Short mmCIF file of C-alpha atoms and ligand atoms in Angstrom, two decimals:
data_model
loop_
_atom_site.label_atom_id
_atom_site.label_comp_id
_atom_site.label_asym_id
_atom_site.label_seq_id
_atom_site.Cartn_x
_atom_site.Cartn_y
_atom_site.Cartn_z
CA UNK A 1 0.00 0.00 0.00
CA UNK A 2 1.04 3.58 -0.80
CA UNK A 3 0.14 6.05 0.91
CA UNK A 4 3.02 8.86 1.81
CA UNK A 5 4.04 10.35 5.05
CA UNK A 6 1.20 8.32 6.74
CA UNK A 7 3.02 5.71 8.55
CA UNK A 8 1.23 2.24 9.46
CA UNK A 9 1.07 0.98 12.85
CA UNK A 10 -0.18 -2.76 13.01
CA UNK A 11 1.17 -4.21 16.23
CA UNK A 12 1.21 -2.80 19.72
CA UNK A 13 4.87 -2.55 19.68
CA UNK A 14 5.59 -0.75 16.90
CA UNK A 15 3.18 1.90 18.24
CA UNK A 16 5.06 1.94 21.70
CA UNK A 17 8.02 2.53 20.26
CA UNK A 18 7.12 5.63 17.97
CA UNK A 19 4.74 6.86 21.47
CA UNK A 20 8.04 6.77 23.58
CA UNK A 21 9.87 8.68 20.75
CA UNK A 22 7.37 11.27 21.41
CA UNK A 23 7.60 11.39 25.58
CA UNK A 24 11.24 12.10 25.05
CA UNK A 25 10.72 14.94 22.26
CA UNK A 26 8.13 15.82 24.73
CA UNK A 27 5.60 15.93 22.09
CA UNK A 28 1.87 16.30 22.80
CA UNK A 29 -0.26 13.53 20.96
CA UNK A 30 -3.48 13.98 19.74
CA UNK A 31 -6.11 10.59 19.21
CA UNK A 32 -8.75 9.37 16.76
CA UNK A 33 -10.31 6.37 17.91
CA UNK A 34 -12.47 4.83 14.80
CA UNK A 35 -13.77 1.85 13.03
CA UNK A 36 -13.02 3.38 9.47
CA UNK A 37 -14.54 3.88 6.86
CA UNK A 38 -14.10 7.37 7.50
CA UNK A 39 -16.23 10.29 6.21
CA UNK A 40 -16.28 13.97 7.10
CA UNK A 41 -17.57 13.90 10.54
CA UNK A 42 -14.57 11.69 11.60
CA UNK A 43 -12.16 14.24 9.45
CA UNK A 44 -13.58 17.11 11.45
CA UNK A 45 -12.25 15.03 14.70
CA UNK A 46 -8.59 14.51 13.05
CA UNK A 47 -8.84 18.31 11.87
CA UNK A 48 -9.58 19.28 15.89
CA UNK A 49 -6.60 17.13 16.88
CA UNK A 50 -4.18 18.41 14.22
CA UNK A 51 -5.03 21.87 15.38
CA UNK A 52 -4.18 21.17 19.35
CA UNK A 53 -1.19 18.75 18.90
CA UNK A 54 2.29 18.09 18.09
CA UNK A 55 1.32 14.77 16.83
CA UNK A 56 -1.95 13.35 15.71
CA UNK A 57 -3.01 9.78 15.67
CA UNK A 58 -6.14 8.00 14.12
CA UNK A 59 -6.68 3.90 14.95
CA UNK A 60 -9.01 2.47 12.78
CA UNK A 61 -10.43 -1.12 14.16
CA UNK A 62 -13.83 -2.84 14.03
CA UNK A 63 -14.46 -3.37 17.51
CA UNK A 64 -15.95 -7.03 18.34
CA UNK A 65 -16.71 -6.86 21.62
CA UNK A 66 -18.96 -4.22 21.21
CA UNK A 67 -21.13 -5.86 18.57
CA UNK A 68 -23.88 -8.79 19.50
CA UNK A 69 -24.00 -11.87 17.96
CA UNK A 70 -26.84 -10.93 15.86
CA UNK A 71 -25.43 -7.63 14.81
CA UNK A 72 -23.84 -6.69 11.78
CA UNK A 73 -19.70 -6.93 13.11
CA UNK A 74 -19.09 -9.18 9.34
CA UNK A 75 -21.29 -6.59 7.04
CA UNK A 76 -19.52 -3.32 8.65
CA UNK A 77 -17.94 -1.13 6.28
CA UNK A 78 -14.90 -1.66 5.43
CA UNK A 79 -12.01 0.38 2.60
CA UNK A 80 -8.73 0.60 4.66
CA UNK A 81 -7.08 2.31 1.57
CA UNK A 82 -9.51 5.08 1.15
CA UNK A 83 -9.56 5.75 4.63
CA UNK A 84 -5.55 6.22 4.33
CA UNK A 85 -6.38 8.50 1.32
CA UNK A 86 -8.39 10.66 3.41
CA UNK A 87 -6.04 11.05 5.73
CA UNK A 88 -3.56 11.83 3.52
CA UNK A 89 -5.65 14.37 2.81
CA UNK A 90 -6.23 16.22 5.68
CA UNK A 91 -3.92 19.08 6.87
CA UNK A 92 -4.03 21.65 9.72
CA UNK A 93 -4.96 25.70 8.80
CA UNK A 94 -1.24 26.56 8.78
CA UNK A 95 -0.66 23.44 6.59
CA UNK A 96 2.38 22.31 8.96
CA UNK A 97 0.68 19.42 10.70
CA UNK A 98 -0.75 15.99 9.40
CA UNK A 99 -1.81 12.16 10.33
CA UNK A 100 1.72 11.29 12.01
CA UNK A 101 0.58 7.52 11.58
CA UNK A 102 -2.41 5.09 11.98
CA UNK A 103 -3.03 2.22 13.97
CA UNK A 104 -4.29 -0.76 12.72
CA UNK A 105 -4.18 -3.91 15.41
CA UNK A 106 -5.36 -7.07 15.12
CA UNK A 107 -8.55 -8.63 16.85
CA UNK A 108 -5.82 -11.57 18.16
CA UNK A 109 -3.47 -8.73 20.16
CA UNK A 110 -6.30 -6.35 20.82
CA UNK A 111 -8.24 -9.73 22.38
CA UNK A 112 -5.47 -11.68 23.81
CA UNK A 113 -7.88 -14.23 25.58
CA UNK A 114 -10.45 -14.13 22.45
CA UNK A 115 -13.29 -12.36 21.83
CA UNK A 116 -16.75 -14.62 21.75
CA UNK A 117 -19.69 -12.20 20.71
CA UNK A 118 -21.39 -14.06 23.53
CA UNK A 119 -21.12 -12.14 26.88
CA UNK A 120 -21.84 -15.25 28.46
CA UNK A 121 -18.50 -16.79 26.89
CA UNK A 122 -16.49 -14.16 27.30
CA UNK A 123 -13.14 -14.56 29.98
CA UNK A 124 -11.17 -12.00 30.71
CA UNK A 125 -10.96 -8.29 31.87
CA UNK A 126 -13.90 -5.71 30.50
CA UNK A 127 -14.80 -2.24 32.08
CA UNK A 128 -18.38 -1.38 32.48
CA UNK A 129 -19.20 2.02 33.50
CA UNK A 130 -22.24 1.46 35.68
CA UNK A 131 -24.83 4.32 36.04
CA UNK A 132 -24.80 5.89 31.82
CA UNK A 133 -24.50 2.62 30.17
CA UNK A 134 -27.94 0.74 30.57
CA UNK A 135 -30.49 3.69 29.14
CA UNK A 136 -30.92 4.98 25.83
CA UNK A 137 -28.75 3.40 23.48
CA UNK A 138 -27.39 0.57 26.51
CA UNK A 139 -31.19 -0.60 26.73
CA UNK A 140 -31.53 -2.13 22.87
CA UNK A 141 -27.62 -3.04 22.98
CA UNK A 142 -26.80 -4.33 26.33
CA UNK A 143 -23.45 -5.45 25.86
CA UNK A 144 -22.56 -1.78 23.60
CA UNK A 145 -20.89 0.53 26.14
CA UNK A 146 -18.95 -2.25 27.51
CA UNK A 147 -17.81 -3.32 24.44
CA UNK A 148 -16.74 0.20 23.78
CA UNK A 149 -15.50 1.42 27.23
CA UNK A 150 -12.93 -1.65 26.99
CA UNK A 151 -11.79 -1.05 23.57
CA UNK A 152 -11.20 2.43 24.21
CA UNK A 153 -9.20 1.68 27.92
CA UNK A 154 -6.91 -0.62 25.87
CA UNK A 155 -6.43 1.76 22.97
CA UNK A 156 -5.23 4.60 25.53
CA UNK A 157 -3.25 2.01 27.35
CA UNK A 158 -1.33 1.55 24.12
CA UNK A 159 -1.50 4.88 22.51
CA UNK A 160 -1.41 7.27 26.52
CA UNK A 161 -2.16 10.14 24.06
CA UNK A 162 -2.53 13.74 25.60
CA UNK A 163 -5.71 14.46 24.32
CA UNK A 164 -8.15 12.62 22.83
CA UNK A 165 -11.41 13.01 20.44
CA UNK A 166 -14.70 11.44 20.36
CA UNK A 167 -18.02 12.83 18.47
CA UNK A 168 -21.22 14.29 19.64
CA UNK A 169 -23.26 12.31 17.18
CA UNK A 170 -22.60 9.31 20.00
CA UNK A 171 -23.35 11.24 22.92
CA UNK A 172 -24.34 8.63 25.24
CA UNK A 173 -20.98 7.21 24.01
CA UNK A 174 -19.31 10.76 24.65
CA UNK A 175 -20.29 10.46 28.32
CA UNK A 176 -19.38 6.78 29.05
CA UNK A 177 -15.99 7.98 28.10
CA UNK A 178 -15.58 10.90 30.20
CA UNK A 179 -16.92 9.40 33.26
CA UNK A 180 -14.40 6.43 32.83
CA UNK A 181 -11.71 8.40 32.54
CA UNK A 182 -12.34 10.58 35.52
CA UNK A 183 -13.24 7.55 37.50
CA UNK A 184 -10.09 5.08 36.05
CA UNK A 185 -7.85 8.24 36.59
CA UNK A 186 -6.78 8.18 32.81
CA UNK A 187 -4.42 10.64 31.90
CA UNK A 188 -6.07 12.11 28.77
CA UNK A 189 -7.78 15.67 28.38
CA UNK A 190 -11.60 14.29 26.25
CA UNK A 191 -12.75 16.43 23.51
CA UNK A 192 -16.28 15.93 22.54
CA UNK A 193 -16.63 17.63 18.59
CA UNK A 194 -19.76 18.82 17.01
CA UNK A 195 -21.98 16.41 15.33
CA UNK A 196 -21.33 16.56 11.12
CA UNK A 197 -24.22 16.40 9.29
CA UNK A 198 -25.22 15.79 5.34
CA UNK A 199 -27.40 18.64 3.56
CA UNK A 200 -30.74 17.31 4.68
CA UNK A 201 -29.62 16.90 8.19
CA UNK A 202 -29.00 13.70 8.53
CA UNK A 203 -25.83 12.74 10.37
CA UNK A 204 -23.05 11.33 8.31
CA UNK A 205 -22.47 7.48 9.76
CA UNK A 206 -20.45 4.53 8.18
CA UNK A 207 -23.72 2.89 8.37
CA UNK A 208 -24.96 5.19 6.49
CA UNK A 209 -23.69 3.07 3.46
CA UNK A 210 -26.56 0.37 4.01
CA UNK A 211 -29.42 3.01 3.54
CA UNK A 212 -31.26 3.98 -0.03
CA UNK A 213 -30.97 7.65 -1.61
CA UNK A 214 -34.33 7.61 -0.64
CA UNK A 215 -34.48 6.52 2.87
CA UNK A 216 -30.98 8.51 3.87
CA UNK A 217 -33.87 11.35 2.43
CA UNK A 218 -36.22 10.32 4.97
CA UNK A 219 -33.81 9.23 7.37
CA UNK A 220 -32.88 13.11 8.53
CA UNK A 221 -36.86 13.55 9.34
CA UNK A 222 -34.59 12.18 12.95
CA UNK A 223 -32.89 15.72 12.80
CA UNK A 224 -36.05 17.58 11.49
CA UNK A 225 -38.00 16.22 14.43
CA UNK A 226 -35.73 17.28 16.87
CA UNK A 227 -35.10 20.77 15.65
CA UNK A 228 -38.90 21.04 15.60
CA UNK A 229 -39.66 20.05 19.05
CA UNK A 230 -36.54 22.43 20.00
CA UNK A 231 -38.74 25.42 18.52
CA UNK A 232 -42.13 24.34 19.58
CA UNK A 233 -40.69 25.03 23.14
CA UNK A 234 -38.50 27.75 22.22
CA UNK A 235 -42.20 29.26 21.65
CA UNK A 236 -43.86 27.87 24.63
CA UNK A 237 -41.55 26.96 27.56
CA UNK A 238 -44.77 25.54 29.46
CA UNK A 239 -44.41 22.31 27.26
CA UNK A 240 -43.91 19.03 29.16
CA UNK A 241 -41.27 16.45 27.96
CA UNK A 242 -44.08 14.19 26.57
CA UNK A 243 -45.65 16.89 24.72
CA UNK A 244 -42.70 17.34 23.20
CA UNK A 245 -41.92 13.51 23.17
CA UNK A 246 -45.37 13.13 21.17
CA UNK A 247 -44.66 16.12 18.50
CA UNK A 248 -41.14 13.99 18.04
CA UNK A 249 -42.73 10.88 17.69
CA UNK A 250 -45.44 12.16 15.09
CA UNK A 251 -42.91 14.15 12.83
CA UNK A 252 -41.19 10.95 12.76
CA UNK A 253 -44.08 8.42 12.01
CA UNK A 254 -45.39 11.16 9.33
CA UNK A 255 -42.54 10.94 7.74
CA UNK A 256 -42.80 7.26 6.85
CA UNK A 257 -44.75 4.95 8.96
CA UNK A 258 -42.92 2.65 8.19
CA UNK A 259 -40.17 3.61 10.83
CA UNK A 260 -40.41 1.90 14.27
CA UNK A 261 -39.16 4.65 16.82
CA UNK A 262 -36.79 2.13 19.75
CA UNK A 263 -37.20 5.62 21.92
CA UNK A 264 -37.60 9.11 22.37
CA UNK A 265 -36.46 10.64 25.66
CA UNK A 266 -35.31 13.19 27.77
CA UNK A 267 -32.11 12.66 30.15
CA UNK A 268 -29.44 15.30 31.81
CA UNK A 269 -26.29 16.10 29.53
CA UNK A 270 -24.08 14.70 32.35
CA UNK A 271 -25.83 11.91 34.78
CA UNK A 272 -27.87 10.46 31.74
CA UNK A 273 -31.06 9.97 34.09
CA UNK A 274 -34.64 10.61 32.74
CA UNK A 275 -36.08 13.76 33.16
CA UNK A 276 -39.60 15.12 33.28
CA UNK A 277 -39.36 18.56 33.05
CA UNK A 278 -37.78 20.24 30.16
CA UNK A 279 -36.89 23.11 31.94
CA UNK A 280 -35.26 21.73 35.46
P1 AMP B 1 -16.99 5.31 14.51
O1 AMP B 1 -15.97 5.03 13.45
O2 AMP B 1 -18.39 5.30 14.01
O3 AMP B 1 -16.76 4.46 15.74
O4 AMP B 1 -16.73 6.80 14.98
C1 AMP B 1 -15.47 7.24 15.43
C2 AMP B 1 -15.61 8.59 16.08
O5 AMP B 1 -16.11 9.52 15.11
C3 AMP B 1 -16.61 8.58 17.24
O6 AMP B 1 -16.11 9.39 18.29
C4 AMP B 1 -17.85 9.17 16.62
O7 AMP B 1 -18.69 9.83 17.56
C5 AMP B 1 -17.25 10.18 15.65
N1 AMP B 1 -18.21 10.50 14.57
C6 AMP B 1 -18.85 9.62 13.76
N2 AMP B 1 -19.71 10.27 12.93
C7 AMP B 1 -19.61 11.59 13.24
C8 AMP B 1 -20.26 12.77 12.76
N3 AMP B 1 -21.19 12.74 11.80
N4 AMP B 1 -19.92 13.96 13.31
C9 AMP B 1 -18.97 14.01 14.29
N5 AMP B 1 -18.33 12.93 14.81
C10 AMP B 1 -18.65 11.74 14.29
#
C-alpha cells in the first residue's frame, strides 16, 4: 500500500516505540479512535486534533466486543485504503501538521484471551461504566458501552495520548468515556466535537452506506423532528417532555410509517437519568 508520510502501525509494539519517541521529544499527541470507513464527521475530529497537537493519531479497528451476535460486526464497512487517502488528505490551517501515523491492530493482540460475541463466553478483563451505560442506546444493545469502554481503555493504554477526540453524534458514548476516565484516573484531556451532518440533516455514519438515496432522504426527518420540538418550546416553555416527546414521535411516524421509533427521551447532559421537566 502507498500512501506517503502516513506511517502504518499494526502491532502494539511498533506503536510503543514511535509513542516513547514522542515522551522524550516531549511531544503532545493527539487521538482518533475509529472503526473506518471514515467520512467527514470523523475528518472534522482529526482536523480538531491536528489543530491542538504536536502529533496526531487516528486507529481504525472494528471493535468485536462491542457488537452482538446478531449484529452486523461481518457486514460493517470496510475500505482501509480510502480511509488512508483521506487522511492523507487532511492538513491543519497553517498546513504544517498531518496524520503522524495510523493504527491498525489485530482482533488476536487487541483480544489476547479471544473475543466470543457471547457475553456469556467471554473470559477476561472488560470495564463497564455502571450508572450511563444501561439507558438509551445501553437498553436495545446491552453489551454496547462495555464493548466500547474496553476497547477504548486498551487503545489509551497503548496509545497514553494527551488528548483525545470522540463525536457528539454518540453522545451517550461521549459520556461513558468521560466518566471512565475521571473515574479510572486516565491521563487524557476528552474532547467531545460537534456532530457533522449531510445537507438534509441527517448525520453522516459509516452505516450510512446500508441506507437507499431515498431513505438517507427520509432518514434526517430524525434531525427535522428534533429541531422542531426544539422550537415548539422555544415558543412555549410551558411544554412538558411528553408533549414534546409526542410532536417527536409524530414528525417521525409522518414521515414514513414505516419507521419503528426504539425511543424518544429526555435525560441530563451529564448523569444520563430521565427527566420530566424540560426546563429543570
Ligand atoms: P466510529 O468510526 O463510528 O466508531 O466513529 C469514530 C468517532 O467519530 C466517534 O467518536 C464518533 O462519535 C465520531 N463520529 C462519527 N460520525 C460523526 C459525525 N457525523 N460527526 C462528528 N463525529 C462523528
Amino acid at each position: 500500500m502507498t500512501v506517503p508520510n502516513i506511517r502504518i502501525f499494526k502491532c502494539i509494539a511498533d506503536l510503543r516505540k514511535f509513542r516513547k519517541d514522542c515522551w522524550i521529544k516531549d511531544l503532545s499527541v493527539g487521538f482518533v479512535p475509529t472503526m473506518g470507513y471514515l467520512h467527514e464527521g470523523h475528518l472534522s475530529l482529526v482536523r480538531q486534533s491536528l489543530e491542538q497537537n504536536d502529533v496526531t493519531l487516528v486507529s481504525i479497528f472494528v471493535n468485536p466486543s462491542q457488537f452482538a451476535p446478531h449484529e452486523d460486526l461481518d457486514a460493517y464497512p470496510r475500505n482501509i485504503e480510502r480511509d488512508l487517502q483521506l487522511l492523507e488528505s487532511v492538513v491543519s490551517k497553517d498546513r504544517a501538521r498531518r496524520v503522524a501515523g495510523v493504527f491498525t491492530p489485530s482482533v488476536r493482540e487487541m483480544y489476547p484471551s479471544g473475543i466470543p460475541l457471547e457475553t456469556s463466553q467471554q473470559k477476561g478483563a472488560f470495564v463497564s461504566v455502571s450508572g450511563v451505560s444501561e439507558q438509551l442506546e445501553g437498553r436495545a444493545r446491552p453489551q454496547f458501552f462495555r464493548g466500547v469502554a474496553t476497547v477504548v481503555t486498551k487503545l489509551f493504554n497503548i496509545v497514553e495520548p494527551t488528548n483525545a477526540y470522540f463525536g457528539q453524534k454518540d453522545v451517550q458514548q461521549s459520556i461513558v468515556i468521560k466518566r471512565m476516565v475521571s473515574d479510572l484516573l486516565f491521563n487524557v484531556q476528552i474532547h467531545v466535537v460537534d456532530t457533522v451532518r449531510d445537507k438534509t440533516g441527517l448525520a453522516l455514519s459509516s452505516r450510512n452506506s446500508y441506507l437507499s438515496d431515498e431513505v438517507k432522504k427520509q432518514a434526517s426527518v430524525l434531525y427535522r423532528s428534533m429541531t422542531g420540538a426544539r422550537s415548539l418550546y422555544a415558543n412555549n416553555g410551558n411544554l412538558t417532555t411528553g408533549e414534546l416527546k409526542s410532536s417527536i414521535e409524530k414528525t417521525i411516524v409522518g414521515e414514513n410509517d414505516k419507521f419503528e421509533i426504539d425511543y424518544v427521551a429526555f435525560n441530563y447532559a451529564d448523569t444520563l437519568e430521565y427527566r420530566n421537566n424540560p426546563s429543570h
